[in-house]
mmCIF file of C-alpha atoms in Angstrom:
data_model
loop_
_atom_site.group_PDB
_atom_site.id
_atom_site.type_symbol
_atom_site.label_atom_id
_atom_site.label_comp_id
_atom_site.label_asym_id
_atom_site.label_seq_id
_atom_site.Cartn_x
_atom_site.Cartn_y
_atom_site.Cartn_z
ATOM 1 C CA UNK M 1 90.368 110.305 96.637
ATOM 2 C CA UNK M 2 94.019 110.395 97.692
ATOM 3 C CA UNK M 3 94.024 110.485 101.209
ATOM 4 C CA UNK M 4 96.288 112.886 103.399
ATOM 5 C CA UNK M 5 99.142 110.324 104.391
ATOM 6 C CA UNK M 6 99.676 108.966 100.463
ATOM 7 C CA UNK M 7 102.150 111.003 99.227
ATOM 8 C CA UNK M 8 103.875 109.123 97.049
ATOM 9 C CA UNK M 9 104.550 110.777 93.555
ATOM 10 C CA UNK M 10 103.517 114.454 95.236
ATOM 11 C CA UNK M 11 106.124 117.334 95.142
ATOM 12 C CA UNK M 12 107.038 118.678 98.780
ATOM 13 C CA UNK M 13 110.505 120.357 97.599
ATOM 14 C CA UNK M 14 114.082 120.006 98.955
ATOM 15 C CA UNK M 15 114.837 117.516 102.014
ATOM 16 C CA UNK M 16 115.971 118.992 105.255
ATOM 17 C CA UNK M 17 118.547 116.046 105.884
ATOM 18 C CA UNK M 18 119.429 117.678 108.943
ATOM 19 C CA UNK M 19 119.166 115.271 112.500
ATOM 20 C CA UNK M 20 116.719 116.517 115.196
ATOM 21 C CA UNK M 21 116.947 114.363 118.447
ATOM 22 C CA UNK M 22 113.655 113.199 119.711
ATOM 23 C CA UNK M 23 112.500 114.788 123.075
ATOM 24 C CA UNK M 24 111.827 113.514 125.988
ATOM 25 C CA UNK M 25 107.372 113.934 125.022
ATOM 26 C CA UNK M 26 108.091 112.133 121.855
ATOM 27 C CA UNK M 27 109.819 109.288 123.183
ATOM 28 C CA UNK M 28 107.548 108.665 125.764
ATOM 29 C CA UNK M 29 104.388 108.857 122.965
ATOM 30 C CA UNK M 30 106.499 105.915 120.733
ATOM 31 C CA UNK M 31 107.040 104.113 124.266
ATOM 32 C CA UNK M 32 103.349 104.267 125.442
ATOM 33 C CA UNK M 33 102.695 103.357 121.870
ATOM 34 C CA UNK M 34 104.593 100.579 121.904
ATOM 35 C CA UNK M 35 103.046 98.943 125.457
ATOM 36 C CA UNK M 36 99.915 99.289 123.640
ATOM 37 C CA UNK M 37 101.070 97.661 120.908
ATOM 38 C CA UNK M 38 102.605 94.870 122.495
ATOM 39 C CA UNK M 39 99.526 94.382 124.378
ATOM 40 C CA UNK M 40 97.132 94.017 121.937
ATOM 41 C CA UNK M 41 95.236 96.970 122.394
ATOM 42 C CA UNK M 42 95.808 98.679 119.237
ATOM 43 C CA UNK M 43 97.519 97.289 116.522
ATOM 44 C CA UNK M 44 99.949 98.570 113.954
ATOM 45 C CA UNK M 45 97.114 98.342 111.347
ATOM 46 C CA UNK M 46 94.444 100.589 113.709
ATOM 47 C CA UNK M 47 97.181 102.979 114.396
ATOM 48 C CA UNK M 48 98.320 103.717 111.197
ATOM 49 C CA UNK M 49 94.217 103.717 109.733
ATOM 50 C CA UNK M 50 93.335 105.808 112.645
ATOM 51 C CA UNK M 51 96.527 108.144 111.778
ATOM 52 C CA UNK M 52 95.050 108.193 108.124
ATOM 53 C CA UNK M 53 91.551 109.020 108.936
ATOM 54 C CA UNK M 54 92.513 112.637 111.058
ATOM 55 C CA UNK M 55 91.943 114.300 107.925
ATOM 56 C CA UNK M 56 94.198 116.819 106.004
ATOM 57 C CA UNK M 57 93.221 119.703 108.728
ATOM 58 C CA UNK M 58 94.601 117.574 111.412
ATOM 59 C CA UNK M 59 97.415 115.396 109.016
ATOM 60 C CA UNK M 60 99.288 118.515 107.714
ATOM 61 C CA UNK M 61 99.011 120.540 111.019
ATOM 62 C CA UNK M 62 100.491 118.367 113.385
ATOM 63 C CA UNK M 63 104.251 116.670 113.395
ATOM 64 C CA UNK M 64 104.725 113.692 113.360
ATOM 65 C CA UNK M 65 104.268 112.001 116.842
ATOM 66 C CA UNK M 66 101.576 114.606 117.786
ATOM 67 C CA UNK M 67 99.670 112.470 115.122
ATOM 68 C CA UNK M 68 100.347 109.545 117.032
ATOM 69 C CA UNK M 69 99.011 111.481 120.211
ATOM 70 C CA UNK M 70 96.050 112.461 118.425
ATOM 71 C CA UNK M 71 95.140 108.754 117.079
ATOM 72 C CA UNK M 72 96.402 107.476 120.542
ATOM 73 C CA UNK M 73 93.330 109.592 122.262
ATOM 74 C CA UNK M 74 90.524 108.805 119.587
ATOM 75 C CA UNK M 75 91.310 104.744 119.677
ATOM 76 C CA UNK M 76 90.938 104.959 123.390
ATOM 77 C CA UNK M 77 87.453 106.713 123.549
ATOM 78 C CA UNK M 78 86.401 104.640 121.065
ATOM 79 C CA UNK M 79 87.345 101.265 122.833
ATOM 80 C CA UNK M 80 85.459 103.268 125.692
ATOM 81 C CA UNK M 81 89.090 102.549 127.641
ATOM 82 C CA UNK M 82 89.184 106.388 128.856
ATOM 83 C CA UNK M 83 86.383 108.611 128.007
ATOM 84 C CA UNK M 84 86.865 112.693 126.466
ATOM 85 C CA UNK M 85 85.665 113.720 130.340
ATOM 86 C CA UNK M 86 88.270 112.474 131.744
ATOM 87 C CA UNK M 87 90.464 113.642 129.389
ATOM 88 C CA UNK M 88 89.411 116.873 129.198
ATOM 89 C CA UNK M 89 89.592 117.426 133.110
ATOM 90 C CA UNK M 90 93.243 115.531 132.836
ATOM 91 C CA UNK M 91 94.217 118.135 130.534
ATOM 92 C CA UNK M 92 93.174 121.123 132.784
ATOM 93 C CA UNK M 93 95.015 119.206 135.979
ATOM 94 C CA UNK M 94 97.816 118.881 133.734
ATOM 95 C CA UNK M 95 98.648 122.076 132.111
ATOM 96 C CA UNK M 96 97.997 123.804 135.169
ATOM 97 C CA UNK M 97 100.556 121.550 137.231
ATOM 98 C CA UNK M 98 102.972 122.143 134.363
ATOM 99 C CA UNK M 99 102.288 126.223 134.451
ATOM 100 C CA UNK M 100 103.114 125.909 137.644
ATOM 101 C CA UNK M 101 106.479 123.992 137.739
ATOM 102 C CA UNK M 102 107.374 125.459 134.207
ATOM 103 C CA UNK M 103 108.183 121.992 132.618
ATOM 104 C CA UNK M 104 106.675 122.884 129.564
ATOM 105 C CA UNK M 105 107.337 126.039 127.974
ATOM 106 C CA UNK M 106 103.573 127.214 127.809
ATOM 107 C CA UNK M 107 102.958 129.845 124.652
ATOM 108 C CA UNK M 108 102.176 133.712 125.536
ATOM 109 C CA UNK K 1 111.448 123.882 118.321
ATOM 110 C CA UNK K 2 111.515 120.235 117.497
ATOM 111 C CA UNK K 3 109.302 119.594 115.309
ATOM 112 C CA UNK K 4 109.287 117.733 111.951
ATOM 113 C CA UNK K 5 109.138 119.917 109.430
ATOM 114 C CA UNK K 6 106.973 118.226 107.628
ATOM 115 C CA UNK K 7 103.384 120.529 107.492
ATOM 116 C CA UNK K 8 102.945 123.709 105.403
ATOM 117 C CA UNK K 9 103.911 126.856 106.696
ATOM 118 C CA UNK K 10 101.223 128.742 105.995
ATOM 119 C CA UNK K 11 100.179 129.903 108.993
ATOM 120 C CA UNK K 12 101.774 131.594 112.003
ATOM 121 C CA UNK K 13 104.343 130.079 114.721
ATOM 122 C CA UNK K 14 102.372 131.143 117.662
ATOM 123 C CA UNK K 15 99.345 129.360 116.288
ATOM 124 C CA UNK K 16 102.211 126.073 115.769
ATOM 125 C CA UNK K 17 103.392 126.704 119.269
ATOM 126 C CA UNK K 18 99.775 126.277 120.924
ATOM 127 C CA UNK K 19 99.344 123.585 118.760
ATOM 128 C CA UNK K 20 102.485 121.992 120.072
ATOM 129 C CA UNK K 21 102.154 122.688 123.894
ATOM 130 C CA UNK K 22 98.576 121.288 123.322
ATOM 131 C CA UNK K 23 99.975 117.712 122.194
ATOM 132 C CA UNK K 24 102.599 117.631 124.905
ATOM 133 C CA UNK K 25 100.103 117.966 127.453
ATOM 134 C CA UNK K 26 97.600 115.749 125.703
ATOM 135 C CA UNK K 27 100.235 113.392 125.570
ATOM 136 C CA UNK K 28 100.877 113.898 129.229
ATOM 137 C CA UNK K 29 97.317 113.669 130.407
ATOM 138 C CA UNK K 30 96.280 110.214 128.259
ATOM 139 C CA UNK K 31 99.840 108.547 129.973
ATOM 140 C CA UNK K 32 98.815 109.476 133.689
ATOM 141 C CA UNK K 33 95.046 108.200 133.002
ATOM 142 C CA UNK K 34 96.254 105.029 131.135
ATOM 143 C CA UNK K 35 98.843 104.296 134.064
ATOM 144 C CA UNK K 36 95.878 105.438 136.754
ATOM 145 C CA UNK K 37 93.601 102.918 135.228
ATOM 146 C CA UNK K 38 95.819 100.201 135.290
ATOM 147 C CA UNK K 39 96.072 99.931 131.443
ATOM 148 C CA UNK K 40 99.977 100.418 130.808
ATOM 149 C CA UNK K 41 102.480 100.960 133.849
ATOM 150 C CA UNK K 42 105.264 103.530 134.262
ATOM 151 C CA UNK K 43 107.907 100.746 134.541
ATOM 152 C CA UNK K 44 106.534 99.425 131.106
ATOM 153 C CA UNK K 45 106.919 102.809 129.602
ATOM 154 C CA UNK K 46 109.930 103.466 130.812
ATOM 155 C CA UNK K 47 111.584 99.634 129.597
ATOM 156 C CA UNK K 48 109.876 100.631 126.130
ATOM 157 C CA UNK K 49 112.122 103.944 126.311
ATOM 158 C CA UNK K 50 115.349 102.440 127.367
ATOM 159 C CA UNK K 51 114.273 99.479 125.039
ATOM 160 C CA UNK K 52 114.179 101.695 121.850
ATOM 161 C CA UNK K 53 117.319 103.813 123.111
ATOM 162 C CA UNK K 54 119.011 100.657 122.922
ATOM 163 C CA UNK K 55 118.631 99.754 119.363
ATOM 164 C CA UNK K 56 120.914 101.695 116.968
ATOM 165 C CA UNK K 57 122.197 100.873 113.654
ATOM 166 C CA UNK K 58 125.109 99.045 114.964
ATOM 167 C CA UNK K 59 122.365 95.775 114.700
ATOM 168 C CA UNK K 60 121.841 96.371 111.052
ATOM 169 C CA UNK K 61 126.029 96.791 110.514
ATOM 170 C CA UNK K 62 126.185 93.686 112.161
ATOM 171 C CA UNK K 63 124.401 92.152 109.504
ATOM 172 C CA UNK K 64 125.831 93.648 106.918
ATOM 173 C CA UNK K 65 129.529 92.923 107.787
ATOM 174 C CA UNK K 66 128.538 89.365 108.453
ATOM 175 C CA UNK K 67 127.076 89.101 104.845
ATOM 176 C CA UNK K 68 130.093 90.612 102.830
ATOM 177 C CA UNK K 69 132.518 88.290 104.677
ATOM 178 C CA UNK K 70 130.272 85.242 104.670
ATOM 179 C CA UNK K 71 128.566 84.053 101.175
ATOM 180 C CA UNK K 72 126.739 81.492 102.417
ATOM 181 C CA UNK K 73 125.460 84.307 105.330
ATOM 182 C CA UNK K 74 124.689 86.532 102.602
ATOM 183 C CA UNK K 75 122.077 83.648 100.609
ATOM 184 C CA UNK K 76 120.594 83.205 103.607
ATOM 185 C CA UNK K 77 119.937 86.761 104.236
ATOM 186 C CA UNK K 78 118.730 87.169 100.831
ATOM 187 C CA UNK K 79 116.725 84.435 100.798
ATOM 188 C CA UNK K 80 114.990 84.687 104.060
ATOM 189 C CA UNK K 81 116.075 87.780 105.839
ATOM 190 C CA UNK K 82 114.005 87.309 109.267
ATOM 191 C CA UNK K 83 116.016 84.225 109.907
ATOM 192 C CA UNK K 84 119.148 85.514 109.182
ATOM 193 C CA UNK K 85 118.761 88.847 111.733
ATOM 194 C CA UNK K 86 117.548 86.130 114.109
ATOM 195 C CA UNK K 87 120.972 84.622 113.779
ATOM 196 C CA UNK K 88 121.909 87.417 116.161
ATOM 197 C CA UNK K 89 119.277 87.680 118.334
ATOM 198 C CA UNK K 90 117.033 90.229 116.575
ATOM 199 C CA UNK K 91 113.550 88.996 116.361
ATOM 200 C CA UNK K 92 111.328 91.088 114.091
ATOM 201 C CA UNK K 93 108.112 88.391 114.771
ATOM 202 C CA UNK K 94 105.161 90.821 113.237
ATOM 203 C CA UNK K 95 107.208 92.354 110.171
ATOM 204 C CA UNK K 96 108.288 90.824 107.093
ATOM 205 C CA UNK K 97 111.716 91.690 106.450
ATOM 206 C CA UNK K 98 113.530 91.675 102.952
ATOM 207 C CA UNK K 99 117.340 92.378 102.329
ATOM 208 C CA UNK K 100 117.874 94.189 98.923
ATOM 209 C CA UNK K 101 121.327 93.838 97.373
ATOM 210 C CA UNK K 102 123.507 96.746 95.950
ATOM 211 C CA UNK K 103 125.704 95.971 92.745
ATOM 212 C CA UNK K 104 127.500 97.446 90.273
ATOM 213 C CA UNK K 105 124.089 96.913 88.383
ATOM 214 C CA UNK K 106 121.610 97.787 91.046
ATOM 215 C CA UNK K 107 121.462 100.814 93.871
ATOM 216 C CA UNK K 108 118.279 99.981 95.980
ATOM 217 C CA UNK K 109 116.505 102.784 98.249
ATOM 218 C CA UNK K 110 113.920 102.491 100.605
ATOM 219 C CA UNK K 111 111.007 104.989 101.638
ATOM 220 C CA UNK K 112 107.472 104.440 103.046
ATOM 221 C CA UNK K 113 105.080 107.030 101.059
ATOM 222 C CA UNK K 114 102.675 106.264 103.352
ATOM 223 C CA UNK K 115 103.999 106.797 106.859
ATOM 224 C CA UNK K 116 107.341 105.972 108.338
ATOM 225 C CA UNK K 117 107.684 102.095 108.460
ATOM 226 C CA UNK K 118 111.446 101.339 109.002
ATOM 227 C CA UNK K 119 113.302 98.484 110.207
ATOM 228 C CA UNK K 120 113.764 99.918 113.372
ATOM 229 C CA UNK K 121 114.946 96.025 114.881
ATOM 230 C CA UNK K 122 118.012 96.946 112.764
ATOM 231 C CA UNK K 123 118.231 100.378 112.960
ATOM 232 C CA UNK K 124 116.526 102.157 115.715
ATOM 233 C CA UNK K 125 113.858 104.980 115.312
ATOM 234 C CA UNK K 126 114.049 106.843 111.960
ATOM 235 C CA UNK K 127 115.296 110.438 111.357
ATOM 236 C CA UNK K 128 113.616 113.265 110.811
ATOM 237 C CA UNK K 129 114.033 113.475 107.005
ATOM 238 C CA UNK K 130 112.417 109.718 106.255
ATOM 239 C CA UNK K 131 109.578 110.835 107.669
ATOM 240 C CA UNK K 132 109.334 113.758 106.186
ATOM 241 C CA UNK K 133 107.131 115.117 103.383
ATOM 242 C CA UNK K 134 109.942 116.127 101.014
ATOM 243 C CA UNK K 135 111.492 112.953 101.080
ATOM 244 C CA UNK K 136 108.354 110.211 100.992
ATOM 245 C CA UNK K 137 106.669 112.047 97.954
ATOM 246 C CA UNK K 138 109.508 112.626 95.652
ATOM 247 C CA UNK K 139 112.273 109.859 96.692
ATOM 248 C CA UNK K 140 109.585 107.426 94.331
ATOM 249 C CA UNK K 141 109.576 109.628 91.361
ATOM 250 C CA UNK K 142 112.870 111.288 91.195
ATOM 251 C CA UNK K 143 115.032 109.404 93.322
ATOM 252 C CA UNK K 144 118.390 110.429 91.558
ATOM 253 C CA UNK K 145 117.857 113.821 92.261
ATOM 254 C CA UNK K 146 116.919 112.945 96.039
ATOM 255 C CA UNK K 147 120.019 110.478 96.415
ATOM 256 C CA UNK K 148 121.824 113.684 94.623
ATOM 257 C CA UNK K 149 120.483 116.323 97.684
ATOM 258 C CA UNK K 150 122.419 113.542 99.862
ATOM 259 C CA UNK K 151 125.173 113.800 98.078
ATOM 260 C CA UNK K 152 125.130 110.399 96.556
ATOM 261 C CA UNK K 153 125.868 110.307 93.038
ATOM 262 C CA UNK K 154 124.115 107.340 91.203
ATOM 263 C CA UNK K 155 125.882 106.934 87.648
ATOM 264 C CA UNK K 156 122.805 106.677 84.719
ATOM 265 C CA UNK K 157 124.288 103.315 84.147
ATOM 266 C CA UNK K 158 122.736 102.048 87.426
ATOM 267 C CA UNK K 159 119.571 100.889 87.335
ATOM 268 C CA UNK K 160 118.288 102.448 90.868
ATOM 269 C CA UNK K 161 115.124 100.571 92.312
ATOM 270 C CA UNK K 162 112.921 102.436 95.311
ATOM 271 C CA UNK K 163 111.304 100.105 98.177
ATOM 272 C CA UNK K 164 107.964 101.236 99.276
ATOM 273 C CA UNK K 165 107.694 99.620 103.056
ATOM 274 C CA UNK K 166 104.599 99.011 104.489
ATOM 275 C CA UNK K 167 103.126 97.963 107.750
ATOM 276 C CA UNK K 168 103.721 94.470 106.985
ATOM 277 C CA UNK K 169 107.261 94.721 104.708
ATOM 278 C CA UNK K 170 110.177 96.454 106.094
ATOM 279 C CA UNK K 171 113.269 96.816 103.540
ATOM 280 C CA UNK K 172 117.205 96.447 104.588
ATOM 281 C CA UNK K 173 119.667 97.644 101.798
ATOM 282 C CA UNK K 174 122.900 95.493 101.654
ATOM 283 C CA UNK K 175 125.447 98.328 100.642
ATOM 284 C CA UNK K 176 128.483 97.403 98.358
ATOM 285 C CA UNK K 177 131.394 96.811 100.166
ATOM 286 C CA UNK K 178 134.127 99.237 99.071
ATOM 287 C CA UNK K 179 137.136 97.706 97.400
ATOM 288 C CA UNK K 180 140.510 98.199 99.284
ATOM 289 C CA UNK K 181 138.565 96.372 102.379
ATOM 290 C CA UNK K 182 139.573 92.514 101.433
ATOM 291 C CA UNK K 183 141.656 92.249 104.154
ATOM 292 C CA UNK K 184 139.637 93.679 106.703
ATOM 293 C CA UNK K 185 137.941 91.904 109.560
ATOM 294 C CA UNK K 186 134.112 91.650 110.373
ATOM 295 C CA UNK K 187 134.522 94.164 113.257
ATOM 296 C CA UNK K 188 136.513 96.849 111.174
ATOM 297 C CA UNK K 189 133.917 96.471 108.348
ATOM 298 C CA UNK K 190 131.220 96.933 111.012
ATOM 299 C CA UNK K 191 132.620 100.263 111.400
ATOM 300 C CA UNK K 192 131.840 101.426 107.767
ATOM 301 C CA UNK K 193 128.155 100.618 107.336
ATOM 302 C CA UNK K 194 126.083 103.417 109.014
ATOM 303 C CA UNK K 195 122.226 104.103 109.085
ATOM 304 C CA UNK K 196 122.094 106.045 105.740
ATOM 305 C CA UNK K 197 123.486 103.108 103.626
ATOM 306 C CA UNK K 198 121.499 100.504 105.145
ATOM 307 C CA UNK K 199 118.598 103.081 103.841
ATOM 308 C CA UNK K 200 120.269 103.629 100.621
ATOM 309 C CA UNK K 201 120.743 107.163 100.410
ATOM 310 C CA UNK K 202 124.264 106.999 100.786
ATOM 311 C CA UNK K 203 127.138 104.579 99.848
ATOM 312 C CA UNK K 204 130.011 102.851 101.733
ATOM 313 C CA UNK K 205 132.261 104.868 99.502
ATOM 314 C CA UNK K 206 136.029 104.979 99.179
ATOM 315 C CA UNK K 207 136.190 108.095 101.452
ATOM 316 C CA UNK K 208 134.444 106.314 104.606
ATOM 317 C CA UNK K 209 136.554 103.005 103.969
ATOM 318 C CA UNK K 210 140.148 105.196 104.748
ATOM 319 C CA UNK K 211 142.317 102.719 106.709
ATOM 320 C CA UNK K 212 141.242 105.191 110.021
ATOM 321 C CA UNK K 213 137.806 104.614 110.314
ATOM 322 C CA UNK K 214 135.531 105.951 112.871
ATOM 323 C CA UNK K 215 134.565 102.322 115.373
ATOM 324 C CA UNK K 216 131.297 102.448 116.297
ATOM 325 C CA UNK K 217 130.313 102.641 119.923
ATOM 326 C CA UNK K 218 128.816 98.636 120.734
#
């Protein structure tokens, strides 16, 4: 079965050539990506066959480096480096510090 | 927004926007526990930014200037193209790198279906568009009509060959160098090779080689 990142040979219709600067979020995600990388802690192989095993609900919803964030958080609970506890209370800390100080536009 | 363009749009933008604001702060939260556990620092993330900041296509004009005045350059970087980039300092120690040629003969473009694997020792981070849907599903089947929506004409008398990267196998396309450029130095031919013909979707035509070009920022 063709998987959700092989699309060579599909149709997805005209090419926006237009430039979009990378944000500040998505550099950071290709930096911390990177470290890891360069580490040893997950190679580009893992990334790219975790990226490939999200599945078409997760593939085709997210952009591109939110993929990356997405892979980034399953290889590290499943290396048992961080665990989903911790990341689920680091998400509460973090969207409430950011509601707070309005650094991320948060959605009505 | 900034975002890739590159998922259907079948549903709504609020959904898109939770989506998004969910990913920044997931992003957020898995950097402050990775630094809090001692696994990455901040100083190391921030070197990887200013690291990848840093690299711009200017490397891969380098290269390419150096091969159209220097032949025996040029075999080199045909024949073993991780040496020759090494020549000035650009190390690409995991990735296999190959230089494809452009001829009167030959126009070479290069895609990865799969992802977004790009020589991005040569030519920083790719844009938007290469990782894109549109272009890494149709650029392998109908690649005249995608060079076309780039406004690069490929005559049917040129035989035009698509490079599929991978993880391992990262692809730099030689342009042509225009004619009316003999004269010119390395540094002004620097100035004419830009990120879109070292990907092949565009050529070092005779437009971009008027005796006024644009220098590139070193």
């Amino acid at each position: 079965m063709r998987g959700p990142h092989d699309l060579g040979g599909l149709d997805f219709g005209p090419i926006d050539p237009e430039e979009h600067a990378l944000t500040y979020w998505e550099k950071q995600i290709d930096a911390i990506r990177a470290v890891i990388g360069s580490k040893k802690i997950v190679s580009t192989h893992e990334n790219r066959r975790t990226i490939e095993q999200l599945g078409h609900d997760i593939y085709d919803t997210l952009n591109y480096y939110e993929r990356w964030t997405a892979a980034l958080q399953r290889q590290m609970v499943d290396k048992g480096i961080l665990t989903q506890d911790e990341i689920d209370q680091k998400i509460v800390a973090v969207r409430k510090r950011l509601a707070e100080t309005g650094e991320l536009e948060m959605p009505q | 927004m900034n975002h890739d363009h590159d998922h259907d749009h079948d549903h709504d933008h609020q959904s898109d926007d939770k989506v998004h604001a969910y990913y920044q702060i997931l992003g957020q939260a898995l950097k402050e526990l990775l630094i809090e556990k001692g696994v990455v620092t901040a100083a190391e993330i921030r070197s990887a930014m200013e690291r990848r900041d840093s690299i711009t296509p200017v490397n891969g004009a380098k290269v390419v200037a150096r091969a159209w005045v220097d032949p025996e350059y040029r075999t080199r970087l045909l024949a073993d193209a991780n040496a020759a980039v090494a020549e000035f300092g650009i190390e690409m120690p995991t990735t296999h790198l190959v230089a494809v040629e452009n001829s009167p003969e030959v126009h070479n473009v290069v895609v990865c279906t799969l992802c977004s694997c790009y020589p991005r020792d040569l030519l920083g981070l790719p844009p938007a568009w290469y990782k894109s849907k549109a272009y890494r599903s149709r650029v392998v089947h109908a690649p005249r009509a995608v060079l076309q929506e780039f406004g690069t004409d490929v005559p049917d008398s040129v035989e035009v060959r698509v490079h599929d990267s991978t993880a391992d196998m990262r692809y730099l396309v030689i342009p042509m160098r225009p004619s009316g450029t003999e004269n010119w130095d390395e540094d002004a031919l620097r100035a004419l090779v830009t990120r879109d013909t070292m990907i092949g979707v565009a050529t070092v035509d005779a437009l971009s080689s008027s005796k006024f070009p644009i220098p590139i920022a070193d």
